[in-house]
Amino acid sequence: QVLSLPIVVIVHGNQDNNAKATVLWDNAFSEIDRVPFVVAERVPWEKMCDTLNLKFMAEVQTTKGLLTEHYFFLAQKIFNDHSASLEDFQSRNVSWTQFNKEILPGRGFTFWQWFDGVLDLTKRCLKSYWSDRLITGFISKQFVCKLLSRAPDGTFLLRFSDSEIGGVTIAYVIRGKDGSSQVENIQPFSAKDLSIRSLGDRIRDLGQLRNLYPNTPKDQAFGSHYNSEQ
């Protein structure tokens, strides 16, 4: 006999996501000398942040981890609380149920299913963009509107889709002649979309996109990611 890392046996590929959640939770939060199979039901949010960050960097194979503002967005998502401050979240515990049992409000998936979709998309299609800090990623639609509504016409940023698993969307601002602003969100791109045409080339295609938030010309920001056209 030998001590092993956690193993989950599944009978169908659609169980893979839940199996990965079980293994991650067990690896991160079980005690070394525990009774077999006993894992904490609730863990400090700070420990969860460290776990998500390590998982993200390992899966994507990047040295650029999650930032404080990313943790704030993820806390708002998992706790379904948009009124608490960053400090409030740091003293909270998060449960296994919140992590991978409860369906997110208005969605058809759990927090982990959504986060795992982001991991997969970033690993497959967005690694270099993330590593160059060109993707804000973990940010709410409402906060994007707040940022862009004060920005010049054609300013844009990239965030992970809230409504779809494994999607990245581009939000940009349009200014009317009267100075009024309107923030538009392009339909999210999936890994399949980005395998057909890369994110950099799609951004080059879209004439309404001018500057990456706050004020970097798009060709300067994404030029190294453009493919030479045939």
Short mmCIF file of C-alpha atoms in Angstrom, two decimals:
data_model
loop_
_atom_site.label_atom_id
_atom_site.label_comp_id
_atom_site.label_asym_id
_atom_site.label_seq_id
_atom_site.Cartn_x
_atom_site.Cartn_y
_atom_site.Cartn_z
CA GLN A 1 0.00 0.00 0.00
CA VAL A 2 1.04 3.60 -0.55
CA LEU A 3 -0.33 7.04 0.28
CA SER A 4 -1.76 8.67 -2.83
CA LEU A 5 -2.96 12.00 -4.07
CA PRO A 6 -6.78 12.06 -4.23
CA ILE A 7 -8.35 9.88 -6.92
CA VAL A 8 -11.89 10.23 -8.24
CA VAL A 9 -13.35 7.51 -10.47
CA ILE A 10 -15.87 8.71 -13.07
CA VAL A 11 -18.00 6.90 -15.65
CA HIS A 12 -18.59 9.72 -18.12
CA GLY A 13 -16.74 12.78 -19.39
CA ASN A 14 -19.47 15.12 -18.14
CA GLN A 15 -18.39 14.24 -14.58
CA ASP A 16 -14.83 15.40 -15.21
CA ASN A 17 -15.44 18.94 -14.01
CA ASN A 18 -16.92 17.84 -10.65
CA ALA A 19 -14.11 15.31 -10.22
CA LYS A 20 -11.49 18.05 -10.67
CA ALA A 21 -13.31 20.19 -8.09
CA THR A 22 -13.23 17.32 -5.56
CA VAL A 23 -9.51 16.70 -6.13
CA LEU A 24 -8.67 20.41 -5.90
CA TRP A 25 -10.61 20.89 -2.64
CA ASP A 26 -9.07 17.76 -1.10
CA ASN A 27 -5.51 18.68 -2.15
CA ALA A 28 -5.81 22.25 -0.91
CA PHE A 29 -7.73 21.91 2.34
CA SER A 30 -7.25 18.45 3.87
CA GLU A 31 -4.92 18.05 6.86
CA ILE A 32 -1.77 15.94 6.41
CA ASP A 33 -2.59 13.57 9.30
CA ARG A 34 -6.37 13.53 8.86
CA VAL A 35 -8.83 10.69 9.19
CA PRO A 36 -9.18 9.32 5.60
CA PHE A 37 -11.61 11.26 3.39
CA VAL A 38 -12.27 13.95 6.02
CA VAL A 39 -11.99 17.45 4.53
CA ALA A 40 -13.18 20.78 5.94
CA GLU A 41 -16.61 21.81 4.72
CA ARG A 42 -15.73 25.52 5.03
CA VAL A 43 -12.37 27.25 4.54
CA PRO A 44 -11.15 30.86 4.88
CA TRP A 45 -11.65 32.91 1.72
CA GLU A 46 -7.97 33.93 1.85
CA LYS A 47 -6.93 30.26 1.55
CA MET A 48 -9.34 29.85 -1.35
CA CYS A 49 -7.73 32.86 -3.10
CA ASP A 50 -4.28 31.28 -2.75
CA THR A 51 -5.62 27.99 -4.13
CA LEU A 52 -7.32 29.59 -7.14
CA ASN A 53 -4.19 31.60 -7.89
CA LEU A 54 -1.88 28.57 -7.73
CA LYS A 55 -4.30 26.54 -9.85
CA PHE A 56 -4.57 29.32 -12.44
CA MET A 57 -0.80 29.80 -12.76
CA ALA A 58 -0.14 26.05 -12.94
CA GLU A 59 -2.86 25.31 -15.52
CA VAL A 60 -2.12 28.30 -17.77
CA GLN A 61 1.65 27.95 -17.19
CA THR A 62 2.16 31.63 -16.57
CA THR A 63 4.09 33.67 -14.00
CA LYS A 64 1.34 36.33 -13.96
CA GLY A 65 -1.08 35.43 -11.18
CA LEU A 66 -4.37 36.88 -9.99
CA LEU A 67 -4.42 40.43 -8.61
CA THR A 68 -6.26 41.92 -5.63
CA GLU A 69 -9.03 43.31 -7.84
CA HIS A 70 -9.50 39.86 -9.37
CA TYR A 71 -10.01 38.35 -5.91
CA PHE A 72 -12.57 41.04 -5.12
CA PHE A 73 -14.59 40.19 -8.24
CA LEU A 74 -14.37 36.44 -7.50
CA ALA A 75 -15.54 37.03 -3.91
CA GLN A 76 -18.53 39.03 -5.12
CA LYS A 77 -19.35 36.15 -7.48
CA ILE A 78 -19.01 33.22 -5.08
CA PHE A 79 -20.73 34.97 -2.14
CA ASN A 80 -23.33 36.69 -4.36
CA ASP A 81 -22.66 39.93 -2.47
CA HIS A 82 -21.99 43.23 -4.25
CA SER A 83 -22.22 45.47 -1.18
CA ALA A 84 -19.34 44.09 0.92
CA SER A 85 -15.85 45.60 0.88
CA LEU A 86 -12.60 43.78 0.12
CA GLU A 87 -11.84 43.71 3.87
CA ASP A 88 -15.25 42.17 4.64
CA PHE A 89 -14.57 39.24 2.34
CA GLN A 90 -11.16 38.55 3.88
CA SER A 91 -12.78 37.55 7.18
CA ARG A 92 -15.32 35.18 5.59
CA ASN A 93 -15.33 31.44 5.09
CA VAL A 94 -16.37 29.81 1.81
CA SER A 95 -18.12 26.43 1.73
CA TRP A 96 -17.86 23.46 -0.61
CA THR A 97 -21.52 24.11 -1.47
CA GLN A 98 -20.73 27.68 -2.61
CA PHE A 99 -17.70 26.43 -4.51
CA ASN A 100 -19.26 23.63 -6.52
CA LYS A 101 -22.86 22.80 -5.58
CA GLU A 102 -24.92 25.97 -5.66
CA ILE A 103 -25.86 27.27 -9.10
CA LEU A 104 -24.82 30.92 -9.57
CA PRO A 105 -27.81 33.31 -9.57
CA GLY A 106 -29.43 33.50 -13.00
CA ARG A 107 -26.99 30.96 -14.46
CA GLY A 108 -26.97 27.23 -15.14
CA PHE A 109 -23.58 26.45 -13.61
CA THR A 110 -21.58 26.60 -10.37
CA PHE A 111 -18.72 28.92 -9.45
CA TRP A 112 -16.13 26.18 -10.09
CA GLN A 113 -17.64 25.20 -13.46
CA TRP A 114 -17.37 28.85 -14.52
CA PHE A 115 -13.81 29.26 -13.19
CA ASP A 116 -12.67 25.99 -14.77
CA GLY A 117 -14.06 27.21 -18.11
CA VAL A 118 -11.95 30.36 -17.78
CA LEU A 119 -8.89 28.22 -17.00
CA ASP A 120 -9.43 26.04 -20.05
CA LEU A 121 -10.00 28.99 -22.41
CA THR A 122 -6.96 30.89 -21.11
CA LYS A 123 -4.73 27.82 -21.28
CA ARG A 124 -5.78 26.98 -24.85
CA CYS A 125 -6.13 30.40 -26.49
CA LEU A 126 -5.17 33.34 -24.27
CA LYS A 127 -1.95 32.44 -22.44
CA SER A 128 0.26 35.03 -24.17
CA TYR A 129 -2.38 37.78 -23.88
CA TRP A 130 -2.84 37.09 -20.16
CA SER A 131 0.92 36.95 -19.57
CA ASP A 132 1.27 40.35 -21.29
CA ARG A 133 -1.48 41.72 -18.98
CA LEU A 134 -3.71 42.60 -21.95
CA ILE A 135 -6.77 40.89 -20.43
CA THR A 136 -8.48 42.39 -17.38
CA GLY A 137 -10.55 39.21 -17.28
CA PHE A 138 -12.03 39.03 -13.80
CA ILE A 139 -14.20 42.14 -13.73
CA SER A 140 -17.95 42.70 -13.62
CA LYS A 141 -19.98 44.10 -16.50
CA GLN A 142 -21.21 46.90 -14.22
CA PHE A 143 -17.70 47.97 -13.21
CA VAL A 144 -16.57 47.88 -16.86
CA CYS A 145 -19.38 50.31 -17.71
CA LYS A 146 -18.25 52.60 -14.89
CA LEU A 147 -14.63 52.59 -16.14
CA LEU A 148 -15.36 52.98 -19.84
CA SER A 149 -18.12 55.56 -19.56
CA ARG A 150 -15.45 58.13 -18.61
CA ALA A 151 -12.98 57.02 -21.32
CA PRO A 152 -12.47 58.39 -24.86
CA ASP A 153 -14.42 56.97 -27.81
CA GLY A 154 -13.18 53.52 -28.90
CA THR A 155 -11.56 52.61 -25.57
CA PHE A 156 -11.99 48.90 -24.83
CA LEU A 157 -11.02 46.13 -22.44
CA LEU A 158 -11.36 42.35 -22.31
CA ARG A 159 -13.23 40.42 -19.63
CA PHE A 160 -14.31 36.83 -19.11
CA SER A 161 -17.97 36.26 -19.90
CA ASP A 162 -20.38 36.04 -16.95
CA SER A 163 -23.15 34.37 -18.92
CA GLU A 164 -21.16 31.66 -20.73
CA ILE A 165 -18.63 29.09 -19.59
CA GLY A 166 -15.27 29.61 -21.31
CA GLY A 167 -15.91 32.87 -23.14
CA VAL A 168 -14.02 36.15 -23.45
CA THR A 169 -15.80 39.33 -24.48
CA ILE A 170 -14.73 42.81 -25.55
CA ALA A 171 -16.42 45.85 -24.02
CA TYR A 172 -15.93 49.24 -25.70
CA VAL A 173 -17.31 52.74 -25.43
CA ILE A 174 -19.02 54.77 -28.14
CA ARG A 175 -19.38 58.53 -27.67
CA GLY A 176 -22.15 60.49 -29.33
CA LYS A 177 -21.70 63.99 -30.78
CA ASP A 178 -23.34 65.36 -27.63
CA GLY A 179 -20.65 63.70 -25.50
CA SER A 180 -22.94 60.99 -24.14
CA SER A 181 -21.38 57.53 -23.79
CA GLN A 182 -22.68 54.05 -24.47
CA VAL A 183 -20.81 50.86 -23.54
CA GLU A 184 -21.25 47.90 -25.90
CA ASN A 185 -20.31 44.26 -25.28
CA ILE A 186 -19.38 42.04 -28.21
CA GLN A 187 -20.78 38.49 -28.10
CA PRO A 188 -18.27 36.30 -26.23
CA PHE A 189 -15.64 34.37 -28.18
CA SER A 190 -15.22 30.69 -27.27
CA ALA A 191 -12.12 28.51 -27.70
CA LYS A 192 -13.64 27.25 -30.95
CA ASP A 193 -14.03 30.82 -32.26
CA LEU A 194 -10.45 31.70 -31.32
CA SER A 195 -9.09 28.57 -32.98
CA ILE A 196 -10.61 29.83 -36.25
CA ARG A 197 -9.30 33.39 -35.89
CA SER A 198 -7.09 34.55 -33.05
CA LEU A 199 -8.09 37.19 -30.52
CA GLY A 200 -5.39 39.59 -31.76
CA ASP A 201 -6.59 39.37 -35.35
CA ARG A 202 -10.23 39.82 -34.29
CA ILE A 203 -9.26 42.98 -32.41
CA ARG A 204 -7.38 44.24 -35.48
CA ASP A 205 -10.51 43.54 -37.60
CA LEU A 206 -12.80 45.66 -35.42
CA GLY A 207 -12.40 49.28 -36.50
CA GLN A 208 -14.43 50.63 -33.57
CA LEU A 209 -11.69 49.47 -31.16
CA ARG A 210 -8.95 52.09 -30.80
CA ASN A 211 -7.25 52.09 -27.40
CA LEU A 212 -6.87 49.37 -24.78
CA TYR A 213 -8.01 50.79 -21.43
CA PRO A 214 -6.81 53.16 -20.11
CA ASN A 215 -5.02 54.65 -23.14
CA THR A 216 -2.74 52.25 -25.07
CA PRO A 217 -3.24 52.28 -28.87
CA LYS A 218 -4.47 48.82 -29.87
CA ASP A 219 -1.74 48.24 -32.46
CA GLN A 220 0.87 48.99 -29.81
CA ALA A 221 -0.78 46.67 -27.28
CA PHE A 222 -1.69 43.78 -29.60
CA GLY A 223 0.67 44.24 -32.57
CA SER A 224 2.95 41.39 -31.52
CA HIS A 225 -0.09 39.08 -31.49
CA TYR A 226 -1.24 39.87 -35.03
CA ASN A 227 -0.70 37.18 -37.65
CA SER A 228 0.58 38.22 -41.08
CA GLU A 229 -2.38 38.12 -43.48
CA GLN A 230 -2.31 35.72 -46.42
#
